[in-house]
Short mmCIF file of N, CA and C in Angstrom, two decimals:
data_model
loop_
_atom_site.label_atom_id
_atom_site.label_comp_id
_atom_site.label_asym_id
_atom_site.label_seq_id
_atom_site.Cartn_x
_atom_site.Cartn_y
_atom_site.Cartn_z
N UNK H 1 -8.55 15.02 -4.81
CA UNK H 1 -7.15 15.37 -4.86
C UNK H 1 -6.34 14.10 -5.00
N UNK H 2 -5.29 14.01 -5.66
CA UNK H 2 -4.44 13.16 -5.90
C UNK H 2 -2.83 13.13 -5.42
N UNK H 3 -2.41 12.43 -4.78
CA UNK H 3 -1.22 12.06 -4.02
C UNK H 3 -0.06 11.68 -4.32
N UNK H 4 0.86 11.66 -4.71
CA UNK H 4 2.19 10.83 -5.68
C UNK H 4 2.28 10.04 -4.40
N UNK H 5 2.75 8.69 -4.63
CA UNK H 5 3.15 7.67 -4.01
C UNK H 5 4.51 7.12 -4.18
N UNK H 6 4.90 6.68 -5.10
CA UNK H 6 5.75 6.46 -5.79
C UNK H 6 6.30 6.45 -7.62
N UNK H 7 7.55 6.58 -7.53
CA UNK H 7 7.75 6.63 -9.24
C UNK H 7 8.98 5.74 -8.86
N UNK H 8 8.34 4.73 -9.87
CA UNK H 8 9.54 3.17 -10.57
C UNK H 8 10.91 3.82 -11.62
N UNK H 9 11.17 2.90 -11.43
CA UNK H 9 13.05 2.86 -12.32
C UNK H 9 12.06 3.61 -13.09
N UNK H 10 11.33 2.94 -14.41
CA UNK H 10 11.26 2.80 -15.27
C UNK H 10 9.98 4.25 -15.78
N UNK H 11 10.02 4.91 -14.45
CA UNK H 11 9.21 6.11 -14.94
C UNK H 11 7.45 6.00 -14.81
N UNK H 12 6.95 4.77 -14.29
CA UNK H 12 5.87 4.60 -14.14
C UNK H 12 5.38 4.93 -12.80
N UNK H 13 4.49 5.98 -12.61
CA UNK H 13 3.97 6.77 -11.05
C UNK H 13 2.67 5.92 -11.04
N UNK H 14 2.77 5.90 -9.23
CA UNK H 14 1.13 5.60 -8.56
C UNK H 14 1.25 6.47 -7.53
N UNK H 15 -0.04 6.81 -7.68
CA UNK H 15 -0.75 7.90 -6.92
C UNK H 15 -1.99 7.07 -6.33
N UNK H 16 -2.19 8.32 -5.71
CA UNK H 16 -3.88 7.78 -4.54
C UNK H 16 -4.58 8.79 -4.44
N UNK H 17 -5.90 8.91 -3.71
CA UNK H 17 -6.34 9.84 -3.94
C UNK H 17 -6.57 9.63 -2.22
N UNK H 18 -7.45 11.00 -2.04
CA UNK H 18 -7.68 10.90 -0.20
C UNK H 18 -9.33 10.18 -0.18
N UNK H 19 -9.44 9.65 0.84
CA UNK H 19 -10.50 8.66 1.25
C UNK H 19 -11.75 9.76 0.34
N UNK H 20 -12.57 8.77 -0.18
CA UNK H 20 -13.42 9.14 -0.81
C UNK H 20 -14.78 9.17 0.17
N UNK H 21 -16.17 9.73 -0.23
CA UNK H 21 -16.98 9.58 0.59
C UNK H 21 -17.66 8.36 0.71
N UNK H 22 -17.76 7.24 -0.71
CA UNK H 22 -17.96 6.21 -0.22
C UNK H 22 -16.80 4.60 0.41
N UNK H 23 -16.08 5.99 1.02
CA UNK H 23 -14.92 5.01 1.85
C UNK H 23 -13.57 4.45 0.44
N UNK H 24 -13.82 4.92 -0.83
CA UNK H 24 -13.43 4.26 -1.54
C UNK H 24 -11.62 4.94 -1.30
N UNK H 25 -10.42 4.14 -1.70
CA UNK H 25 -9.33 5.35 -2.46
C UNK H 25 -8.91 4.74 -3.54
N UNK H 26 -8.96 5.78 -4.42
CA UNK H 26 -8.48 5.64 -5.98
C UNK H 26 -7.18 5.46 -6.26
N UNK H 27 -6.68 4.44 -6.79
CA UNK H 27 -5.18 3.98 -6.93
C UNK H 27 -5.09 4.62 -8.40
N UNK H 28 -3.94 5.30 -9.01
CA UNK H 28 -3.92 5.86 -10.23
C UNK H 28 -2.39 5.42 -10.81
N UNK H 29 -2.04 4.34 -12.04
CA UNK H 29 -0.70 4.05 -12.88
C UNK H 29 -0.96 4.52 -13.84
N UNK H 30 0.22 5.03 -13.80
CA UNK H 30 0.36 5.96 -14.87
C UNK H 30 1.66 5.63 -15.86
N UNK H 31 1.97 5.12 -16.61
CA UNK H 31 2.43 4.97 -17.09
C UNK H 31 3.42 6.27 -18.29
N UNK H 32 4.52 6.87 -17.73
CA UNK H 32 4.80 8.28 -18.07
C UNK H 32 5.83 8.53 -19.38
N UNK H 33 6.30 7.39 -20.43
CA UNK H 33 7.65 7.75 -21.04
C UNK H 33 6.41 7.12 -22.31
N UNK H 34 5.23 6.81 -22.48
CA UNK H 34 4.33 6.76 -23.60
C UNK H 34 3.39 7.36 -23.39
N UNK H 35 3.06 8.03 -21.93
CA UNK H 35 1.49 8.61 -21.44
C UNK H 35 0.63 7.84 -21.45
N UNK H 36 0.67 6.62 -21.95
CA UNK H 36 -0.55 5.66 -21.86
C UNK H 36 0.06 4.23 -21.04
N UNK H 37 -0.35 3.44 -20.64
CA UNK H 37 -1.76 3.11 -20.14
C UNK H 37 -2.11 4.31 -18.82
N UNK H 38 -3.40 4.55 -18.60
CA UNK H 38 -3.83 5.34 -17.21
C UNK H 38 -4.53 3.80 -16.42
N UNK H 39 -4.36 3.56 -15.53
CA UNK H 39 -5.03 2.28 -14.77
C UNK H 39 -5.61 3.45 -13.49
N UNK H 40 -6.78 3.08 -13.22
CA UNK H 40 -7.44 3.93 -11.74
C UNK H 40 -8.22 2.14 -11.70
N UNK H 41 -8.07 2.46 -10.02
CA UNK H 41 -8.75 1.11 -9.33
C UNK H 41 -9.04 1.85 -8.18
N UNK H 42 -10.67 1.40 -7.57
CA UNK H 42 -10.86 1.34 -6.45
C UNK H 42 -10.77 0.53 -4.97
N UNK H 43 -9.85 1.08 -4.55
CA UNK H 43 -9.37 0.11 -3.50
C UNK H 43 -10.45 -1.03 -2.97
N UNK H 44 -11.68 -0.51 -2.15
CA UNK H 44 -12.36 -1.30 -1.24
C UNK H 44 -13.54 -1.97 -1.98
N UNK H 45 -13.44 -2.14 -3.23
CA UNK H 45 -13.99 -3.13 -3.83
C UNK H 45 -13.24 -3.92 -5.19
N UNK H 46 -12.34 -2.81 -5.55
CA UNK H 46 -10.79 -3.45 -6.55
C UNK H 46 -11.40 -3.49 -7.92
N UNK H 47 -12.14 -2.47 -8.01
CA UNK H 47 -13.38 -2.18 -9.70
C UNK H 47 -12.27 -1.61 -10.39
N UNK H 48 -11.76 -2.24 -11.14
CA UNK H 48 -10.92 -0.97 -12.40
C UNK H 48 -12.30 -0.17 -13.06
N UNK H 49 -11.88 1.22 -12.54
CA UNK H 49 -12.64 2.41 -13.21
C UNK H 49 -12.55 2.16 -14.40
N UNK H 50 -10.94 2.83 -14.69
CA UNK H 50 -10.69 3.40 -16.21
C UNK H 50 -9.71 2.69 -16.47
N UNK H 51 -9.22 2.01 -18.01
CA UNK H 51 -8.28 2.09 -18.46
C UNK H 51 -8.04 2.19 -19.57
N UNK H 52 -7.29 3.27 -19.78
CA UNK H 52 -6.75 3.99 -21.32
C UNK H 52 -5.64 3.38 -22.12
N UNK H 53 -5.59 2.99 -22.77
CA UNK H 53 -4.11 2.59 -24.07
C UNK H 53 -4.30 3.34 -25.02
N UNK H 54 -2.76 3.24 -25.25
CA UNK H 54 -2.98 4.09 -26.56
C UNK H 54 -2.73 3.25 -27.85
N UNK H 55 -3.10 3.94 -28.59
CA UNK H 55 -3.75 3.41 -29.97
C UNK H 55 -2.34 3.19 -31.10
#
C-alpha cells in the first residue's frame, strides 16, 4: 500500500509505502504535470528500484 506524503508547489508527490517485510519502506516521486520521472528508493539500504523518464 502506498501513502501520500506530500505534494510540492510545483505538483511533484512523495509517497511511502508501509514497512515492508524486509524492514524496507519504499519512497515513491512522482513527478505529476509530465507523468514522468517515477523515482522508488528503498529506504534502509537507499537502492533506487526504478526509474522511469520519459522519452
Amino acid at each position: 500500500m502506498e501513502y501520500p506524503f506530500i505534494t510540492l508547489d510545483d505538483g511533484t508527490q512523495i509517497s511511502h509505502s508501509e514497512m515492508l517485510a524486509d524492514r524496507n519502506v519504499l519512497v515513491c516521486i512522482r513527478v505529476t504535470d509530465q507523468g514522468f520521472p517515477n523515482l522508488h528508493c528503498a529506504t534502509s539500504c537507499a537502492c533506487w528500484k526504478r526509474i522511469m523518464k520519459r522519452l
